[in-house]
Coordinates of C-alpha atoms in Angstrom, one line a residue:
Q1 CA 31.2 -9.8 5.6
F2 CA 29.3 -7.4 3.4
Y3 CA 26.5 -7.1 5.9
I4 CA 29.0 -6.6 8.8
A5 CA 30.8 -3.9 6.8
S6 CA 27.5 -2.2 6.0
Y7 CA 26.5 -2.3 9.6
I8 CA 29.8 -0.8 10.8
A9 CA 29.5 1.9 8.1
S10 CA 26.0 2.8 9.3
C11 CA 27.2 3.0 12.9
V12 CA 30.1 5.3 12.0
S13 CA 27.8 7.5 9.9
L14 CA 25.3 7.8 12.9
A15 CA 28.1 8.6 15.3
V16 CA 29.3 11.4 13.0
E17 CA 25.8 12.8 12.8
L18 CA 25.4 12.7 16.6
S19 CA 28.8 14.3 17.0
D20 CA 27.8 17.1 14.7
L21 CA 24.5 17.6 16.6
L22 CA 26.3 17.8 19.9
A23 CA 28.8 20.3 18.5
I24 CA 26.1 22.8 17.4
A25 CA 23.7 22.1 20.4
P26 CA 25.0 25.1 22.5
A27 CA 24.7 27.5 19.6
L28 CA 21.2 26.2 18.7
R29 CA 20.1 26.4 22.3
A30 CA 21.2 30.0 22.6
A31 CA 19.5 30.9 19.3
L32 CA 16.2 29.3 20.3
G33 CA 16.1 30.6 23.9
E34 CA 12.8 29.9 25.5
E35 CA 11.8 27.7 22.5
W36 CA 14.5 25.1 23.3
P37 CA 12.4 23.1 25.9
R38 CA 9.5 23.0 23.4
L39 CA 11.8 21.7 20.7
L40 CA 13.0 19.0 22.9
A41 CA 9.5 18.0 23.9
A42 CA 8.4 17.9 20.3
S43 CA 11.4 15.7 19.4
Q44 CA 10.7 13.3 22.2
D45 CA 7.0 13.0 21.1
R46 CA 8.1 12.4 17.6
T47 CA 10.6 9.7 18.4
G48 CA 8.4 8.0 20.9
E49 CA 6.2 6.4 18.4
G50 CA 6.6 2.6 18.7
D51 CA 6.2 1.6 15.0
G52 CA 8.8 4.0 13.6
A53 CA 6.2 5.9 11.5
R54 CA 6.5 9.7 11.3
L55 CA 3.5 12.0 10.7
V56 CA 3.7 15.2 8.6
C57 CA 1.2 18.0 8.2
F58 CA 0.8 21.3 6.3
D59 CA 1.7 24.6 8.0
A60 CA -1.2 26.9 7.1
A61 CA 0.7 30.0 8.3
N62 CA 3.7 29.3 6.0
G63 CA 2.3 28.6 2.6
F64 CA 1.2 25.1 3.6
A65 CA 4.8 23.9 3.8
L66 CA 5.4 20.4 5.1
A67 CA 5.9 20.5 8.9
S68 CA 6.0 18.4 12.0
P69 CA 2.6 18.3 13.8
E70 CA 4.4 17.7 17.1
L71 CA 6.5 20.8 16.7
L72 CA 3.5 23.0 15.8
N73 CA 1.5 21.7 18.8
A74 CA 4.5 22.2 21.1
T75 CA 4.9 25.8 20.0
G76 CA 1.3 26.7 20.5
R77 CA 0.4 26.7 16.8
A78 CA -2.1 23.8 16.8
D79 CA -4.5 26.0 14.8
D80 CA -2.0 26.0 11.9
V81 CA -2.0 22.2 11.5
R82 CA -3.6 20.9 8.4
V83 CA -3.5 17.2 7.9
P84 CA -4.0 15.4 4.6
P85 CA -7.4 13.6 4.1
A86 CA -7.6 10.3 5.9
V87 CA -7.8 7.5 3.4
T88 CA -9.8 4.4 4.4
Y89 CA -10.8 1.3 2.6
P90 CA -14.3 -0.1 3.3
P91 CA -14.6 -3.8 4.0
L92 CA -15.0 -6.0 1.0
L93 CA -17.8 -8.6 1.1
K94 CA -17.6 -12.1 -0.4
E95 CA -19.6 -11.0 -3.4
E96 CA -17.2 -8.1 -4.1
L97 CA -14.2 -10.4 -3.9
E98 CA -15.8 -12.9 -6.2
A99 CA -16.5 -10.1 -8.7
L100 CA -12.8 -8.9 -8.4
G101 CA -11.5 -12.4 -9.0
A102 CA -13.9 -13.4 -11.8
A103 CA -11.4 -12.3 -14.5
M104 CA -8.3 -13.7 -12.7
A105 CA -6.8 -17.2 -12.7
D106 CA -8.5 -19.9 -10.7
D107 CA -5.7 -20.1 -8.0
V108 CA -5.7 -16.3 -7.6
R109 CA -9.4 -16.2 -7.2
T110 CA -9.4 -19.0 -4.6
A111 CA -6.6 -17.3 -2.7
L112 CA -8.6 -14.0 -2.6
L113 CA -11.6 -15.7 -1.1
A114 CA -9.4 -17.5 1.4
L115 CA -8.5 -14.1 2.8
L116 CA -11.9 -13.9 4.3
A117 CA -11.0 -16.6 6.7
L118 CA -8.1 -14.7 8.2
P119 CA -8.4 -13.5 11.8
R120 CA -9.8 -9.9 11.9
P121 CA -8.1 -7.3 14.1
P122 CA -10.3 -5.8 16.9
L123 CA -12.0 -2.5 16.0
F124 CA -12.4 -1.1 19.5
K125 CA -12.8 -2.0 23.1
T126 CA -16.4 -2.3 24.4
S127 CA -17.5 -0.8 27.7
E128 CA -17.1 -4.3 29.3
G129 CA -13.5 -4.5 28.1
S130 CA -14.0 -7.1 25.4
E131 CA -12.9 -6.5 21.8
A132 CA -15.4 -5.8 19.1
V133 CA -14.4 -7.4 15.8
Q134 CA -15.5 -6.7 12.3
E135 CA -17.9 -9.5 11.6
Q136 CA -18.3 -9.2 7.8
G137 CA -16.0 -8.3 5.0
L138 CA -12.3 -8.1 4.4
L139 CA -10.5 -5.1 5.9
G140 CA -7.2 -3.6 4.7
L141 CA -7.0 -4.9 1.1
T142 CA -5.6 -2.0 -1.0
H143 CA -3.9 -3.5 -4.1
I144 CA -3.7 -6.7 -6.2
E145 CA -0.5 -7.0 -8.3
L146 CA -0.2 -9.3 -11.4
D147 CA 3.2 -8.8 -13.0
V148 CA 4.6 -11.1 -15.7
G149 CA 7.4 -13.3 -14.3
R150 CA 6.5 -12.6 -10.7
A151 CA 4.1 -14.4 -8.2
P152 CA 0.7 -12.9 -7.9
V153 CA 0.4 -10.9 -4.7
C154 CA -1.9 -8.5 -2.9
W155 CA -1.3 -5.8 -0.2
L156 CA -3.2 -6.4 3.0
N157 CA -2.8 -4.1 5.9
G158 CA 0.5 -2.8 4.5
R159 CA 2.0 -6.3 3.9
S160 CA 2.5 -8.3 0.7
V161 CA 0.5 -11.5 0.7
P162 CA 1.0 -14.2 -2.0
L163 CA -2.2 -15.1 -4.0
S164 CA -1.3 -18.6 -5.1
N165 CA -0.3 -21.8 -3.4
E166 CA 0.8 -23.4 -6.7
V167 CA 4.5 -24.1 -7.1
S168 CA 6.6 -25.5 -10.0
S169 CA 9.7 -27.7 -9.8
D170 CA 12.8 -26.6 -11.8
V171 CA 15.0 -29.7 -12.3
S172 CA 18.5 -29.2 -13.7
K173 CA 18.7 -30.8 -17.2
E174 CA 22.5 -30.7 -17.6
E175 CA 22.6 -34.6 -17.4
P176 CA 19.9 -37.2 -18.1
L177 CA 18.0 -38.7 -15.2
G178 CA 18.8 -42.3 -14.3
A179 CA 16.2 -44.9 -13.4
D180 CA 16.5 -44.1 -9.7
G181 CA 15.8 -40.4 -10.2
G182 CA 19.5 -39.5 -10.1
H183 CA 21.7 -38.1 -12.9
T184 CA 23.6 -40.7 -15.0
R185 CA 27.2 -39.7 -15.7
A186 CA 29.7 -41.2 -18.1
D187 CA 30.9 -43.7 -15.4
D188 CA 27.2 -44.7 -14.7
S189 CA 27.4 -43.6 -11.1
P190 CA 24.1 -41.9 -10.1
K191 CA 24.1 -38.3 -9.0
H192 CA 20.9 -37.1 -7.2
A193 CA 19.0 -34.4 -9.1
S194 CA 18.7 -31.0 -7.6
H195 CA 15.0 -29.8 -7.4
K196 CA 14.4 -26.0 -7.0
V197 CA 10.8 -25.2 -5.9
L198 CA 9.5 -22.0 -7.4
A199 CA 6.4 -20.0 -6.8
R200 CA 3.9 -19.9 -9.7
T201 CA 4.5 -16.8 -11.8
V202 CA 2.1 -14.7 -13.9
S203 CA 2.3 -15.2 -17.6
A204 CA 1.6 -12.7 -20.5
A205 CA -1.2 -15.0 -21.7
E206 CA -2.9 -14.8 -18.2
L207 CA -2.9 -11.0 -18.4
E208 CA -4.3 -11.0 -22.0
R209 CA -7.1 -13.2 -20.7
Y210 CA -7.7 -10.8 -17.8
S211 CA -7.9 -7.9 -20.3
T212 CA -10.5 -9.7 -22.4
M213 CA -12.6 -10.6 -19.3
V214 CA -12.7 -7.0 -18.1
G215 CA -13.6 -5.7 -21.6
G216 CA -10.2 -4.2 -22.4
F217 CA -8.3 -1.2 -21.0
G218 CA -10.2 1.5 -22.9
E219 CA -8.8 4.5 -24.7
G220 CA -5.1 4.8 -24.2
G221 CA -4.9 1.2 -22.9
R222 CA -4.3 2.2 -19.3
F223 CA -7.5 1.8 -17.2
A224 CA -10.4 -0.6 -16.9
A225 CA -13.1 -1.4 -14.4
A226 CA -11.9 -4.2 -12.2
A227 CA -15.4 -5.2 -11.2
P228 CA -18.8 -4.3 -12.6
S229 CA -20.7 -1.4 -10.8
S230 CA -17.7 -0.5 -8.6
L231 CA -14.9 2.1 -8.4
H232 CA -12.2 -0.6 -8.2
V233 CA -9.7 0.2 -11.1
A234 CA -7.4 -2.0 -13.0
V235 CA -4.3 -0.2 -14.2
A236 CA -2.3 -1.7 -17.1
L237 CA 1.5 -1.6 -17.3
R238 CA 3.0 -1.6 -20.9
A239 CA 6.3 -0.7 -22.4
S240 CA 4.4 1.3 -25.0
P241 CA 0.7 1.8 -25.8
E242 CA 0.9 -0.8 -28.6
S243 CA 3.0 -3.4 -26.7
E244 CA 1.7 -6.4 -24.8
L245 CA 0.7 -6.3 -21.2
R246 CA 3.6 -6.6 -18.7
G247 CA 1.5 -6.1 -15.5
V248 CA -1.8 -5.3 -14.0
T249 CA -2.4 -3.5 -10.7
V250 CA -5.9 -3.5 -9.3
K251 CA -6.5 -0.5 -7.0
L252 CA -9.3 -0.9 -4.6
A253 CA -11.7 1.9 -4.1
A254 CA -11.0 4.1 -1.0
N255 CA -12.7 6.8 1.0
A256 CA -10.7 10.0 1.4
R257 CA -12.3 11.9 4.3
G258 CA -11.9 15.7 4.1
E259 CA -11.2 16.1 0.4
A260 CA -14.7 17.5 -0.2
G261 CA -13.7 20.4 2.1
G262 CA -12.3 22.2 -0.9
L263 CA -15.8 22.4 -2.4
L264 CA -17.2 24.4 0.6
D265 CA -16.6 27.7 -1.0
L266 CA -18.3 26.6 -4.1
L267 CA -21.2 25.1 -2.3
Y268 CA -21.8 27.9 0.2
G269 CA -20.6 30.8 -1.9
G270 CA -21.8 32.5 -5.0
G271 CA -25.5 32.6 -4.1
L272 CA -25.8 29.2 -2.4
Q273 CA -27.3 29.4 1.1
R274 CA -25.9 27.6 4.1
P275 CA -28.0 24.9 5.8
G276 CA -31.1 26.6 7.3
G277 CA -31.7 28.9 4.4
R278 CA -32.8 28.4 0.8
D279 CA -30.5 26.0 -0.9
E280 CA -29.8 25.7 -4.6
A281 CA -28.8 22.4 -6.2
R282 CA -25.6 21.8 -8.0
L283 CA -24.4 18.6 -9.7
P284 CA -20.6 17.9 -9.7
L285 CA -19.4 16.1 -12.8
A286 CA -16.2 14.1 -13.3
R287 CA -14.8 11.5 -15.7
A288 CA -16.0 7.9 -15.3
G289 CA -14.4 6.4 -12.2
G290 CA -13.8 9.8 -10.6
G291 CA -16.2 9.1 -7.7
A292 CA -18.3 12.2 -8.2

């Protein structure tokens, strides 16, 4: 009944919003004039995406305010569209997964390596029409989450994937078990036990072992290298800097294409020559793990 009531309330709210839009449509159309058809075209393009996702961009002509790329394109302002850098995660080879799982529990490490056997999505269509598939490495792995009291999971291509096949059985202990596996009551009549199967959860001791294996979480107790000679970072979750670990999130290294564009003025200005001329060398510096 609760879900039915919630569904009805959502439908009523949507109907009210549509009614409001229809009421102001004539005034909006008159105010926009010749821009009205372009607004409709942009709205249709924006709602036509099948997966329900919506893109946003920055409007360079209006203080880099958030805007709709479909609207800017429809109104002839494509040059004002600025999109955030595209973040991509390079494929992880077996050796990298082994290094990531070395400090984790055996079942989590085994589950990580098992991800390599999953079917890989096609990368592109070849000229013959067949699909080219990534042959090596695991694509789409972004995070590994180890939280006390919860099952270990990872995020693969935007979906949560469990990282353990182990389960535990929780048997009610309100009454002693009889010889046949049922509960024995005062009248000696057996009552079958109720078994509840639970996924294996992460313990505080497991996280402390992980912290020891990665060499601790450094100054401030927040960050650690999740694997040697890599940019994968383990982030600790604590109630306070002195308290015990309550969770660890491993963030996989990513490539953010376009972020270096902000350095162009520094590289090509102030005496540095553009390609083809005499170049001076500059060394960018950052904190450890910054990717510089």
